[in-house]
CSV table of C-alpha atoms and ligand atoms in Angstrom, one decimal:
chain,number,residue,atom,x,y,z
A,1,MET,CA,107.7,-54.6,-134.7
A,2,ASN,CA,110.0,-55.0,-131.8
A,3,LYS,CA,109.2,-54.9,-128.4
A,4,ASN,CA,109.1,-51.0,-128.1
A,5,GLY,CA,106.5,-51.2,-130.6
A,6,ASP,CA,108.6,-49.2,-133.1
A,7,LEU,CA,106.9,-49.6,-136.4
A,8,SER,CA,110.1,-47.9,-138.9
A,9,ASN,CA,110.8,-51.4,-140.2
A,10,LEU,CA,107.3,-51.5,-141.9
A,11,ARG,CA,107.6,-50.5,-145.2
A,12,LYS,CA,106.3,-51.3,-148.2
A,13,SER,CA,107.4,-50.0,-152.0
A,14,TYR,CA,104.0,-49.1,-153.9
A,15,GLU,CA,104.7,-50.3,-157.8
A,16,LYS,CA,100.6,-51.4,-159.0
A,17,GLY,CA,100.0,-48.3,-160.9
A,18,LEU,CA,100.1,-44.8,-161.7
A,19,ILE,CA,97.7,-41.6,-162.6
A,20,SER,CA,98.7,-40.3,-166.1
A,21,ASP,CA,98.1,-36.2,-166.5
A,22,GLU,CA,95.9,-37.6,-169.1
A,23,PHE,CA,93.1,-37.7,-165.9
A,24,LYS,CA,93.6,-34.8,-165.0
A,25,SER,CA,90.7,-33.9,-167.8
A,26,PHE,CA,89.1,-36.5,-167.2
A,27,SER,CA,85.7,-36.3,-164.9
A,28,PRO,CA,86.3,-37.0,-161.7
A,29,PHE,CA,82.7,-39.4,-161.1
A,30,PHE,CA,84.2,-41.3,-163.9
A,31,ILE,CA,87.7,-41.7,-162.8
A,32,PHE,CA,85.6,-43.1,-159.4
A,33,LYS,CA,83.7,-44.9,-161.4
A,34,LYS,CA,87.0,-47.3,-162.9
A,35,TRP,CA,88.8,-47.4,-159.5
A,36,PHE,CA,85.8,-48.8,-157.9
A,37,GLU,CA,85.0,-51.7,-160.3
A,38,GLU,CA,89.1,-52.1,-160.1
A,39,ALA,CA,87.7,-53.1,-156.6
A,40,ILE,CA,85.4,-54.9,-157.2
A,41,LYS,CA,86.9,-57.1,-159.3
A,42,ASP,CA,90.0,-57.8,-156.7
A,43,THR,CA,88.3,-60.9,-155.0
A,44,THR,CA,91.4,-60.3,-152.6
A,45,ILE,CA,89.3,-56.4,-151.7
A,46,LEU,CA,86.5,-58.4,-149.3
A,47,GLU,CA,84.2,-54.9,-149.2
A,48,PRO,CA,84.9,-52.6,-151.5
A,49,ASN,CA,82.4,-50.5,-149.9
A,50,ALA,CA,83.1,-49.6,-147.2
A,51,MET,CA,84.7,-46.3,-146.4
A,52,ILE,CA,86.0,-44.2,-144.1
A,53,LEU,CA,82.9,-41.4,-143.3
A,54,SER,CA,84.1,-38.5,-141.2
A,55,THR,CA,82.2,-35.3,-139.1
A,56,ILE,CA,82.4,-33.1,-136.9
A,57,ASN,CA,80.7,-32.3,-133.7
A,58,ASN,CA,79.3,-29.4,-131.8
A,59,ARG,CA,82.7,-29.0,-130.3
A,60,GLN,CA,85.1,-28.8,-133.4
A,61,GLN,CA,86.0,-32.5,-132.5
A,62,PRO,CA,86.2,-34.2,-135.1
A,63,LYS,CA,85.3,-38.1,-135.4
A,64,SER,CA,85.9,-41.6,-138.4
A,65,ARG,CA,84.2,-44.6,-138.8
A,66,VAL,CA,83.5,-47.7,-141.4
A,67,VAL,CA,80.5,-47.0,-142.9
A,68,LEU,CA,79.1,-48.7,-146.1
A,69,LEU,CA,78.2,-47.3,-149.7
A,70,LYS,CA,75.1,-47.9,-150.7
A,71,LYS,CA,74.6,-46.5,-154.0
A,72,PHE,CA,76.8,-44.0,-156.2
A,73,ASP,CA,76.0,-41.3,-159.7
A,74,LEU,CA,76.2,-38.3,-160.5
A,75,ASP,CA,74.0,-36.4,-157.5
A,76,GLY,CA,76.7,-38.0,-154.9
A,77,TYR,CA,77.6,-41.1,-152.5
A,78,THR,CA,74.6,-42.4,-150.5
A,79,PHE,CA,74.7,-44.1,-147.4
A,80,PHE,CA,72.7,-45.8,-144.4
A,81,THR,CA,72.3,-45.6,-141.4
A,82,ASN,CA,70.5,-44.1,-137.4
A,83,TYR,CA,70.1,-41.2,-138.0
A,84,ASN,CA,70.1,-40.2,-133.9
A,85,SER,CA,73.5,-41.9,-133.7
A,86,ASP,CA,76.6,-40.2,-133.0
A,87,LYS,CA,77.6,-39.8,-137.1
A,88,GLY,CA,73.9,-37.3,-137.1
A,89,ARG,CA,74.0,-35.7,-134.2
A,90,SER,CA,77.4,-34.5,-135.7
A,91,ILE,CA,75.9,-33.5,-139.3
A,92,VAL,CA,72.7,-31.8,-137.9
A,93,ASN,CA,75.7,-29.4,-136.1
A,94,ASN,CA,77.8,-29.1,-139.7
A,95,ASP,CA,77.0,-30.9,-143.1
A,96,ASN,CA,80.7,-31.1,-144.2
A,97,VAL,CA,82.0,-34.8,-144.1
A,98,CYS,CA,84.8,-36.2,-146.0
A,99,LEU,CA,85.1,-39.5,-147.4
A,100,ASN,CA,87.5,-42.1,-147.8
A,101,PHE,CA,87.7,-45.3,-149.5
A,102,TYR,CA,91.6,-46.8,-148.9
A,103,TRP,CA,91.9,-50.0,-151.3
A,104,ALA,CA,95.3,-51.6,-149.7
A,105,SER,CA,95.8,-54.2,-153.1
A,106,LEU,CA,95.8,-51.8,-155.4
A,107,GLU,CA,97.6,-49.3,-153.4
A,108,LYS,CA,94.7,-46.4,-154.0
A,109,GLN,CA,93.2,-44.3,-151.5
A,110,ILE,CA,90.2,-42.0,-152.9
A,111,ILE,CA,89.9,-38.7,-150.4
A,112,ILE,CA,86.1,-37.0,-151.3
A,113,LYS,CA,85.1,-34.3,-148.9
A,114,GLY,CA,81.1,-32.4,-149.5
A,115,LYS,CA,78.1,-31.8,-148.2
A,116,ALA,CA,76.0,-34.9,-146.2
A,117,SER,CA,72.2,-34.5,-146.6
A,118,LYS,CA,69.3,-36.8,-146.1
A,119,ILE,CA,67.6,-38.2,-148.9
A,120,SER,CA,64.0,-39.0,-149.3
A,121,GLU,CA,61.7,-40.7,-147.2
A,122,ASN,CA,60.6,-42.6,-150.4
A,123,GLU,CA,64.5,-43.4,-151.1
A,124,SER,CA,65.1,-44.7,-147.6
A,125,ASN,CA,62.1,-47.1,-147.5
A,126,ASP,CA,63.2,-48.3,-150.8
A,127,TYR,CA,66.2,-49.7,-149.7
A,128,PHE,CA,65.0,-50.5,-146.0
A,129,ASN,CA,62.5,-52.8,-147.6
A,130,SER,CA,65.2,-54.3,-149.6
A,131,ARG,CA,66.9,-55.7,-146.9
A,132,PRO,CA,66.9,-58.8,-145.1
A,133,LEU,CA,64.2,-58.9,-142.2
A,134,GLY,CA,67.1,-59.9,-139.5
A,135,SER,CA,68.4,-56.4,-141.0
A,136,GLN,CA,65.5,-54.3,-140.6
A,137,ILE,CA,65.2,-55.4,-137.0
A,138,GLY,CA,68.2,-55.0,-135.3
A,139,ALA,CA,68.2,-51.3,-137.2
A,140,ILE,CA,64.4,-51.2,-135.4
A,141,VAL,CA,66.2,-52.8,-132.3
A,142,SER,CA,68.9,-50.4,-132.2
A,143,ASN,CA,70.1,-47.3,-131.0
A,144,GLN,CA,72.6,-46.5,-132.2
A,145,SER,CA,74.9,-44.8,-130.2
A,146,GLU,CA,73.3,-44.5,-127.5
A,147,ILE,CA,74.3,-46.9,-123.9
A,148,ILE,CA,73.2,-50.1,-123.5
A,149,GLU,CA,72.8,-52.0,-119.8
A,150,SER,CA,74.0,-55.4,-121.6
A,151,ARG,CA,74.1,-57.1,-124.7
A,152,ASP,CA,71.4,-59.7,-123.5
A,153,VAL,CA,69.2,-56.5,-123.0
A,154,LEU,CA,69.5,-56.1,-126.6
A,155,GLU,CA,69.0,-60.4,-127.7
A,156,ARG,CA,66.4,-60.4,-125.9
A,157,LYS,CA,64.2,-57.0,-127.8
A,158,PHE,CA,65.3,-58.7,-131.6
A,159,ASN,CA,63.9,-61.5,-130.2
A,160,GLU,CA,60.6,-59.8,-129.2
A,161,LEU,CA,60.4,-57.9,-133.2
A,162,ASN,CA,61.3,-61.6,-134.5
A,163,ASN,CA,58.8,-62.7,-133.0
A,164,TYR,CA,56.0,-60.0,-133.1
A,165,TYR,CA,57.3,-60.0,-137.2
A,166,SER,CA,56.8,-63.1,-138.4
A,167,LYS,CA,53.7,-62.5,-138.9
A,168,ILE,CA,53.9,-58.4,-140.3
A,169,LYS,CA,56.3,-56.9,-142.4
A,170,PRO,CA,58.5,-54.3,-140.3
A,171,LYS,CA,58.2,-50.5,-141.5
A,172,LYS,CA,61.5,-48.3,-141.7
A,173,PRO,CA,62.0,-46.3,-138.2
A,174,ALA,CA,61.9,-42.8,-138.7
A,175,ASN,CA,65.3,-42.5,-138.0
A,176,TRP,CA,66.3,-44.5,-139.8
A,177,GLY,CA,68.0,-43.7,-143.7
A,178,GLY,CA,69.8,-42.6,-145.9
A,179,TYR,CA,72.5,-39.7,-146.2
A,180,ILE,CA,74.1,-38.7,-149.7
A,181,VAL,CA,77.5,-37.2,-149.6
A,182,LYS,CA,77.7,-34.5,-152.8
A,183,PRO,CA,81.5,-34.2,-153.5
A,184,ASP,CA,83.5,-30.8,-154.1
A,185,LEU,CA,86.6,-32.1,-152.9
A,186,PHE,CA,88.0,-35.3,-154.6
A,187,GLU,CA,91.2,-36.7,-154.3
A,188,PHE,CA,92.5,-39.7,-156.0
A,189,TRP,CA,95.6,-41.5,-154.3
A,190,GLN,CA,98.2,-44.2,-156.1
A,191,GLY,CA,100.9,-45.3,-154.1
A,192,ARG,CA,104.5,-44.9,-156.5
A,193,LYS,CA,108.2,-46.0,-156.3
A,194,ASN,CA,110.3,-44.1,-153.4
A,195,ARG,CA,107.6,-42.4,-152.0
A,196,LEU,CA,106.9,-40.2,-155.4
A,197,HIS,CA,103.1,-40.9,-155.4
A,198,ASP,CA,100.9,-39.6,-157.8
A,199,ARG,CA,97.7,-37.7,-156.4
A,200,LEU,CA,95.0,-36.2,-158.2
A,201,GLU,CA,93.1,-33.6,-157.5
A,202,PHE,CA,89.2,-32.2,-158.1
A,203,LYS,CA,87.8,-29.1,-156.9
A,204,LEU,CA,84.4,-28.0,-157.8
A,205,ASP,CA,84.5,-24.2,-158.1
A,206,GLY,CA,80.9,-23.3,-159.4
A,207,ASN,CA,79.9,-26.0,-161.7
A,208,ILE,CA,83.6,-26.7,-163.3
A,209,TRP,CA,86.1,-29.0,-162.1
A,210,ILE,CA,89.0,-27.6,-162.5
A,211,SER,CA,92.4,-30.4,-161.5
A,212,HIS,CA,94.6,-30.9,-159.7
A,213,ARG,CA,98.5,-32.9,-159.6
A,214,LEU,CA,99.7,-32.2,-155.6
A,215,SER,CA,102.8,-33.4,-154.3
A,216,PRO,CA,103.1,-36.6,-152.4
B,301,LIG,C1,82.9,-53.0,-142.7
B,301,LIG,C2,82.0,-51.8,-141.6
B,301,LIG,C3,80.7,-51.1,-142.1
B,301,LIG,C4,80.0,-50.7,-141.1
B,301,LIG,N1,78.8,-50.3,-142.5
B,301,LIG,C5,77.8,-48.8,-141.8
B,301,LIG,C6,76.5,-48.8,-142.4
B,301,LIG,O1,76.8,-49.1,-143.4
B,301,LIG,N2,76.1,-47.7,-141.4
B,301,LIG,C7,76.2,-47.7,-140.1
B,301,LIG,O2,75.6,-47.2,-139.4
B,301,LIG,N3,77.8,-48.4,-139.4
B,301,LIG,C8,78.1,-49.1,-140.2
B,301,LIG,N4,78.9,-49.3,-139.2
B,301,LIG,C9,79.2,-49.3,-137.9
B,301,LIG,C10,80.0,-47.3,-137.8
B,301,LIG,O3,81.7,-47.6,-137.8
B,301,LIG,C11,79.4,-47.2,-136.4
B,301,LIG,O4,79.7,-48.4,-135.8
B,301,LIG,C12,77.9,-46.7,-136.4
B,301,LIG,O5,77.8,-46.2,-137.5
B,301,LIG,C13,78.1,-45.8,-134.7
B,301,LIG,O6,78.9,-44.4,-135.4
B,301,LIG,P1,78.9,-43.0,-134.5
B,301,LIG,O7,78.1,-44.1,-132.9
B,301,LIG,O8,79.5,-42.1,-135.3
B,301,LIG,O9,77.5,-42.6,-134.9
B,301,LIG,C14,80.3,-50.3,-139.6
B,301,LIG,C15,81.2,-50.7,-139.1
B,301,LIG,C16,82.1,-51.6,-140.6
B,301,LIG,C17,83.3,-51.9,-139.5
């Protein structure tokens, strides 16, 4: 970087993989799983399940933030959060969301577009109960995305509840739980030489996934 903040010298050639035409006939869920397994095996990737979640609020403004993928199967992609948070309020307004995984060391990106909906209370309870006590209390203490007076207020509240819950088991707050994103589009991106990257898109047409190769 020069002193003007010019980043034009930051360049990298992508040469670690490819998407062959054979992939066009695969299920996008299968390709996701295959790539996710590669990301797990790569010990340089500290949180392979970290994904960017983008939502649109009631003023049609987009916002992106990182959340952790906690489950995936043919039904969709599940993460947990506070339903009253900024993202929760946006999803009430518009259930169309976008997920993005970028694994730099593999030169891979996966984009998933779909609709988000709440998972069942039972499933959210099961996951909440499996979390460490500190995370459970953290979820109870935090009115996520609300303005707070100070860090102190948060910590005092945490310490009070930490005492309280040393004797009884915390219950999941009603406003905390999972969302599942049911995909209607996948895009798999693999970096290639000379910026001629591979991009394979799968779009849901009724019940059928239609695949296309996209120009980089
Ligand atoms: C690595 C990482 C993992 C995160 N995982 C979650 C998560 O699983 N759920 C969550 O609600 N927030 C998670 N966050 C915090 C969110 O990025 C965000 O700050 C928070 O959800 C509030 O977002 P909102 O105000 O847009 O709703 C994570 C942040 C990072 C950097």
